[in-house]
Coordinates of N, CA, C and O in Angstrom, one line a residue:
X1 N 2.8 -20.8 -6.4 CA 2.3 -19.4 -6.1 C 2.0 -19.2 -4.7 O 2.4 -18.2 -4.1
X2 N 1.0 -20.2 -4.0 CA 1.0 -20.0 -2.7 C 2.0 -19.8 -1.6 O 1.9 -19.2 -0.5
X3 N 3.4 -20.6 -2.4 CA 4.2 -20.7 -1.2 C 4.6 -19.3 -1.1 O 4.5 -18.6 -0.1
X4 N 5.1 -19.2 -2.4 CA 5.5 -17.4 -2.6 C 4.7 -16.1 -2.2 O 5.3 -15.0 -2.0
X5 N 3.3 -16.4 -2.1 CA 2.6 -15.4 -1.6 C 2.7 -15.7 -0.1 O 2.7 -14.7 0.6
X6 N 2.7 -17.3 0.7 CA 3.1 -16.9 2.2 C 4.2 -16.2 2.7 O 4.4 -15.7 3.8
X7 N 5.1 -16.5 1.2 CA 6.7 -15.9 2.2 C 6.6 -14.1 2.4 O 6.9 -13.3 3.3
X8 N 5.9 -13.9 0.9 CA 6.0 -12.3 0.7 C 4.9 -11.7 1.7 O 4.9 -10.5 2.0
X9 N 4.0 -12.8 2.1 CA 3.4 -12.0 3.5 C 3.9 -11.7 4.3 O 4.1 -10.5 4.7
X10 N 4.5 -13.0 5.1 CA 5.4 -12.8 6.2 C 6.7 -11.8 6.2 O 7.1 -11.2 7.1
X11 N 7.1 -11.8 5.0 CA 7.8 -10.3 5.0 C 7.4 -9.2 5.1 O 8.0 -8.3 5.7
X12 N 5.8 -8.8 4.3 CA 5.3 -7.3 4.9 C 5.2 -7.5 6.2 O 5.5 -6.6 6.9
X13 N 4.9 -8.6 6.8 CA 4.4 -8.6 7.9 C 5.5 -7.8 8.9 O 5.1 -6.8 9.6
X14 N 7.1 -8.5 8.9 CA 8.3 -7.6 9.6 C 8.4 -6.6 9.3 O 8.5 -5.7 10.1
X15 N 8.4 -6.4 7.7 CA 8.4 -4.9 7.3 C 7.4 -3.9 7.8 O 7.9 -2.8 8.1
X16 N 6.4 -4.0 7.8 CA 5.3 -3.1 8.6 C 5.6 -3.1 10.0 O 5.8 -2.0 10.6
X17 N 5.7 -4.3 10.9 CA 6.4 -4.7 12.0 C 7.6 -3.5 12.7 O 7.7 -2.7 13.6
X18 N 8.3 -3.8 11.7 CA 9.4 -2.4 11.7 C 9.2 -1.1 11.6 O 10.0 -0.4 12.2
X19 N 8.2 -0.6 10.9 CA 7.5 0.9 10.4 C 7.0 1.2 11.8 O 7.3 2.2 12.4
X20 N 6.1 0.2 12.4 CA 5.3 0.8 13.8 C 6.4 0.7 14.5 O 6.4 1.7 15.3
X21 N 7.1 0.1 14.6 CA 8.1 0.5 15.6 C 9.2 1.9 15.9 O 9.7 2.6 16.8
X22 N 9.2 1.8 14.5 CA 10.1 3.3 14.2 C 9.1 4.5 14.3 O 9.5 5.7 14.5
X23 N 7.5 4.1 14.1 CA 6.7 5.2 14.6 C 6.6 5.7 16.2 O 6.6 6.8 16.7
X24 N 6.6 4.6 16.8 CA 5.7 4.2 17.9 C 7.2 5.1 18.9 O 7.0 5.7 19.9
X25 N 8.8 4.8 18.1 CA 9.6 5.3 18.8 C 9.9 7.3 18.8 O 10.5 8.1 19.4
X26 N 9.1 7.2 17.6 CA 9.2 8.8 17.8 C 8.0 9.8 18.2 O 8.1 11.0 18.5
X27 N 7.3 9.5 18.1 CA 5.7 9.7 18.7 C 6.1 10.6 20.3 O 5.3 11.6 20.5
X28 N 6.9 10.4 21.0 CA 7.1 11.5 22.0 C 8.1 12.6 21.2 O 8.6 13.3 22.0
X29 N 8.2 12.6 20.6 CA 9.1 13.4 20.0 C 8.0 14.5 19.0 O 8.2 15.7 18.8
X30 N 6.9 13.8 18.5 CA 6.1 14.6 18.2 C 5.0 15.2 18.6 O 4.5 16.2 18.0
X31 N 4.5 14.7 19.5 CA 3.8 14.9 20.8 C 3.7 15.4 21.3 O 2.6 15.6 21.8
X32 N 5.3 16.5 21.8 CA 6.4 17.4 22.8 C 5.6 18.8 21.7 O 6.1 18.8 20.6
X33 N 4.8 19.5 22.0 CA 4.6 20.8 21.9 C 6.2 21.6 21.9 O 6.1 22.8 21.4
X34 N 7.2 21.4 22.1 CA 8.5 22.6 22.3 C 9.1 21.6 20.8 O 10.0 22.2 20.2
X35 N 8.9 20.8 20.3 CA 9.6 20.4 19.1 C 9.0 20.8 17.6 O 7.9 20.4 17.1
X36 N 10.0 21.5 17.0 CA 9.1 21.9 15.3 C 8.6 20.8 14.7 O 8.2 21.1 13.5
X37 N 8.3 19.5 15.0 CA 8.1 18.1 14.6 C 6.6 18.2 14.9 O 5.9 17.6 14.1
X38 N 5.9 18.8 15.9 CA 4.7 19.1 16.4 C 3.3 19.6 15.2 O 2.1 19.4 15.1
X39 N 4.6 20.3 14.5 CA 4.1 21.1 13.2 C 3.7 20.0 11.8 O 2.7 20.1 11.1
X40 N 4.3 19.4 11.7 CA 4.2 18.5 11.1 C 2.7 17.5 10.8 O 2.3 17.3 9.7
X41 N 2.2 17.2 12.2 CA 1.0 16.4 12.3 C -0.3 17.0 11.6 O -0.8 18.0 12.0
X42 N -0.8 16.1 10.4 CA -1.9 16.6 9.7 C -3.1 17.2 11.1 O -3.4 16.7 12.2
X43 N -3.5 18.3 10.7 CA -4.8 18.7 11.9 C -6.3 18.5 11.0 O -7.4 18.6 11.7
X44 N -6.4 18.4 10.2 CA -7.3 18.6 9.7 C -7.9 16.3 8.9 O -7.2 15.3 9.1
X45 N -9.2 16.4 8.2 CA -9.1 15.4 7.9 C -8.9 15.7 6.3 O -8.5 14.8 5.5
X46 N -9.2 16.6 6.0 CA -8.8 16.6 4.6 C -7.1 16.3 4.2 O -6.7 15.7 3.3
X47 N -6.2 17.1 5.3 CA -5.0 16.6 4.7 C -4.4 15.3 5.4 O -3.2 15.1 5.3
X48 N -5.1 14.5 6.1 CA -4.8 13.4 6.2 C -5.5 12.0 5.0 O -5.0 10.9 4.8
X49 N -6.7 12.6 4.5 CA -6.7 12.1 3.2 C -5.6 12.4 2.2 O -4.9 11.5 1.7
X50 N -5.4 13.7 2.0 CA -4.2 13.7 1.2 C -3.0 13.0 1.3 O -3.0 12.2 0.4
X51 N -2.2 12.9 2.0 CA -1.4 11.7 2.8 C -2.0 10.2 2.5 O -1.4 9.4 1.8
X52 N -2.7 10.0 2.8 CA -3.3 8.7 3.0 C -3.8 8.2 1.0 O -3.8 7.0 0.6
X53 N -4.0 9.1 0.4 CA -3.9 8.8 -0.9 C -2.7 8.9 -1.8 O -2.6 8.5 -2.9
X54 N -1.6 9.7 -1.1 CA -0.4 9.9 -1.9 C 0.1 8.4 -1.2 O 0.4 7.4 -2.0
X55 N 0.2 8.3 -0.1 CA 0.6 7.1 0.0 C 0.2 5.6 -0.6 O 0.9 4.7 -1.0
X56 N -0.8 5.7 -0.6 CA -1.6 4.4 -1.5 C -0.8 4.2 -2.7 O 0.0 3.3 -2.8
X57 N -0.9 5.5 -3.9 CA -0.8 5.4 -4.8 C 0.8 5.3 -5.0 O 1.4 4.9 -6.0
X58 N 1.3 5.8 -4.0 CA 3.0 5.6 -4.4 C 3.6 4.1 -3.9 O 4.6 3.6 -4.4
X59 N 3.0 3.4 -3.0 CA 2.9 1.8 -2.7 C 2.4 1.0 -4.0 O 3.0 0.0 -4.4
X60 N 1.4 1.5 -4.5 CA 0.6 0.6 -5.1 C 1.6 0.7 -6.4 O 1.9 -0.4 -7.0
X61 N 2.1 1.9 -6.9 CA 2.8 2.3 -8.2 C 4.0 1.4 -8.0 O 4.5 0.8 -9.0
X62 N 4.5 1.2 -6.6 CA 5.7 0.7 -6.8 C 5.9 -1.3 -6.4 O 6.8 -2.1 -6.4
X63 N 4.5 -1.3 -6.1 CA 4.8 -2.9 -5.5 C 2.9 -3.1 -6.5 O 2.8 -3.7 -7.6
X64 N 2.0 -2.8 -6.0 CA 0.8 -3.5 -6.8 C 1.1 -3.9 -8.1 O 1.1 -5.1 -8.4
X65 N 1.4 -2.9 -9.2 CA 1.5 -3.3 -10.5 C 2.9 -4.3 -11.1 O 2.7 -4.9 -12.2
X66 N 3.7 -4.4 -10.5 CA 4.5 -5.2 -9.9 C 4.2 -7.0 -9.9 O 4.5 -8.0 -10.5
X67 N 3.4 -6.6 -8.7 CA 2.7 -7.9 -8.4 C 1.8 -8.3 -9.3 O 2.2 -9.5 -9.7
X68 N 0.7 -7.9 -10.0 CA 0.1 -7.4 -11.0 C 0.3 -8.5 -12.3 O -0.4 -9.4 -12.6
X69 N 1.5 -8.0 -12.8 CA 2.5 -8.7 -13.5 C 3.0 -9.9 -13.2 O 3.2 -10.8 -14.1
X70 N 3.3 -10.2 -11.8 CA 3.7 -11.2 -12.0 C 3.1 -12.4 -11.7 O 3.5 -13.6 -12.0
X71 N 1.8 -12.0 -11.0 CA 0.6 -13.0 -11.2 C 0.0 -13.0 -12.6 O -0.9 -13.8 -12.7
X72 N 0.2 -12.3 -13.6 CA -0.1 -12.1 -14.8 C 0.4 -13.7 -15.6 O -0.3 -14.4 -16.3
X73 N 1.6 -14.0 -15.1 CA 2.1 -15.4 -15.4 C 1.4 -16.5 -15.5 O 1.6 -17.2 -16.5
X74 N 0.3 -16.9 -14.4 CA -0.2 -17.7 -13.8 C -1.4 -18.0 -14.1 O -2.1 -19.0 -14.0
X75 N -1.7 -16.5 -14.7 CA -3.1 -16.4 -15.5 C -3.2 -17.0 -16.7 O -2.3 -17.0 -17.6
X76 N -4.7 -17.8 -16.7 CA -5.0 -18.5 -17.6 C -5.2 -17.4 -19.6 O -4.8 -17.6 -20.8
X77 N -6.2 -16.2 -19.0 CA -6.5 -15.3 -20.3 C -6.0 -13.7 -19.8 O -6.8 -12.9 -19.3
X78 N -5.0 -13.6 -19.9 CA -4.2 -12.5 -19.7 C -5.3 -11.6 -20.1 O -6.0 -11.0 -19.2
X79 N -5.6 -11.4 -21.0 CA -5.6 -10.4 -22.0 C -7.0 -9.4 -21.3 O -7.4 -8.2 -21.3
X80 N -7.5 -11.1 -20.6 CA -9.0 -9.9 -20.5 C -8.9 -10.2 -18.8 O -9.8 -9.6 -18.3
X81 N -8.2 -10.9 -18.0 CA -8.2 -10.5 -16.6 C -7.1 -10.2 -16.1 O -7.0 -10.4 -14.9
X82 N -6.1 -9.6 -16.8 CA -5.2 -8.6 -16.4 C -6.4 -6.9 -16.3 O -7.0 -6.7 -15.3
X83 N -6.5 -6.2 -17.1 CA -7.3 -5.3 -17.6 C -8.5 -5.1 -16.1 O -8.8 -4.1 -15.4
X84 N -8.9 -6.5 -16.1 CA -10.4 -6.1 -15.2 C -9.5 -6.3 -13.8 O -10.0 -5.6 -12.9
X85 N -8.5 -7.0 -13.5 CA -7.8 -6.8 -12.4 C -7.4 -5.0 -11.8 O -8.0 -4.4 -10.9
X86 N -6.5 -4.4 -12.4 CA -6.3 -3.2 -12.5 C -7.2 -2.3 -12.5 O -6.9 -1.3 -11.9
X87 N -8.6 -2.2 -13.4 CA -9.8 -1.5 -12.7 C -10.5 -1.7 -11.8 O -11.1 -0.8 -11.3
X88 N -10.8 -3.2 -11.2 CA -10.8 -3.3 -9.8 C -10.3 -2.8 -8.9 O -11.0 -2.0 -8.3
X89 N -8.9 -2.9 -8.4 CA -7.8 -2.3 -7.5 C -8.4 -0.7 -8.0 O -8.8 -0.4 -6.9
X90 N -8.6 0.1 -8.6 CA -8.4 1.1 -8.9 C -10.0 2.0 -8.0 O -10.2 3.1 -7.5
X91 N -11.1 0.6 -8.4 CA -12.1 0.9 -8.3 C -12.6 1.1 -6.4 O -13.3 1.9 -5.7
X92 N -11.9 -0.1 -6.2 CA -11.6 -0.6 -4.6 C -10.8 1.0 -3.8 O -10.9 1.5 -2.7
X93 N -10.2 1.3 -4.6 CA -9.1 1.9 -3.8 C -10.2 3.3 -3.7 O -10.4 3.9 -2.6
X94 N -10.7 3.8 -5.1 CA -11.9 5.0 -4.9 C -13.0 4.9 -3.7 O -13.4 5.8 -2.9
X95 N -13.4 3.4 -3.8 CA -14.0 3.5 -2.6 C -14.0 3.7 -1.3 O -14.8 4.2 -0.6
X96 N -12.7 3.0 -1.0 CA -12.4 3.6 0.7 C -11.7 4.5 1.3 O -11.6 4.8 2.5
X97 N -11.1 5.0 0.3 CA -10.1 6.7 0.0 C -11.1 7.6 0.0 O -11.3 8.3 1.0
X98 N -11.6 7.7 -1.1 CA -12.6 8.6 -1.5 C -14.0 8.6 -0.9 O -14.9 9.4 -1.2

C-alpha cells in the first residue's frame, strides 16, 4: 500500500504541477482589462467559496471515494471504519470550507 500511495503522490504531484502551469500561462490573458476573460474572475469572497466547494466536491466525488474503496481492502473491520472514514472527510472538509 505504501509503495502505491508514493507513486499516486508523485503523480498528483506532475498533475497539479501541470494545472499551475496552464494557470500561471494564462493569467495575462486574464489580467488584460480589454479581454472578456477579465469577466470571469470571482470578485467577491462568497463566490470564490462557491467555486472552491464545487470543486472540492467534484474531486472528492470523483477520486476520494474511489480511494475510499480501495483502501477499504486493506482494512481490518470494514464495516465500522469505512463509515467513520467518510464522515470524517465530510466533517474535515465542513470545517475549512465552511
Amino acid at each position: 500500500v505504501s509503495e502505491s500511495v508514493r507513486f499516486a503522490a508523485l503523480l498528483s504531484a506532475i498533475e497539479v504541477g501541470g494545472l499551475l502551469l496552464v494557470i500561471a500561462a494564462g493569467l495575462p490573458a486574464v489580467a488584460a482589462p480589454q479581454t472578456p476573460f477579465g469577466a470571469m474572475v470571482p470578485d467577491s469572497a462568497g463566490a470564490l467559496l462557491g467555486i472552491t466547494s464545487g470543486t472540492f466536491l467534484a474531486f472528492f466525488a470523483y477520486i476520494g471515494f474511489e480511494g475510499m474503496a480501495n483502501m477499504a481492502e486493506e482494512t481490518i473491520d470494514v464495516d465500522r471504519t469505512l463509515p467513520r472514514a467518510i464522515v470524517i472527510a465530510i466533517v474535515v472538509r465542513r470545517a475549512f470550507i465552511a
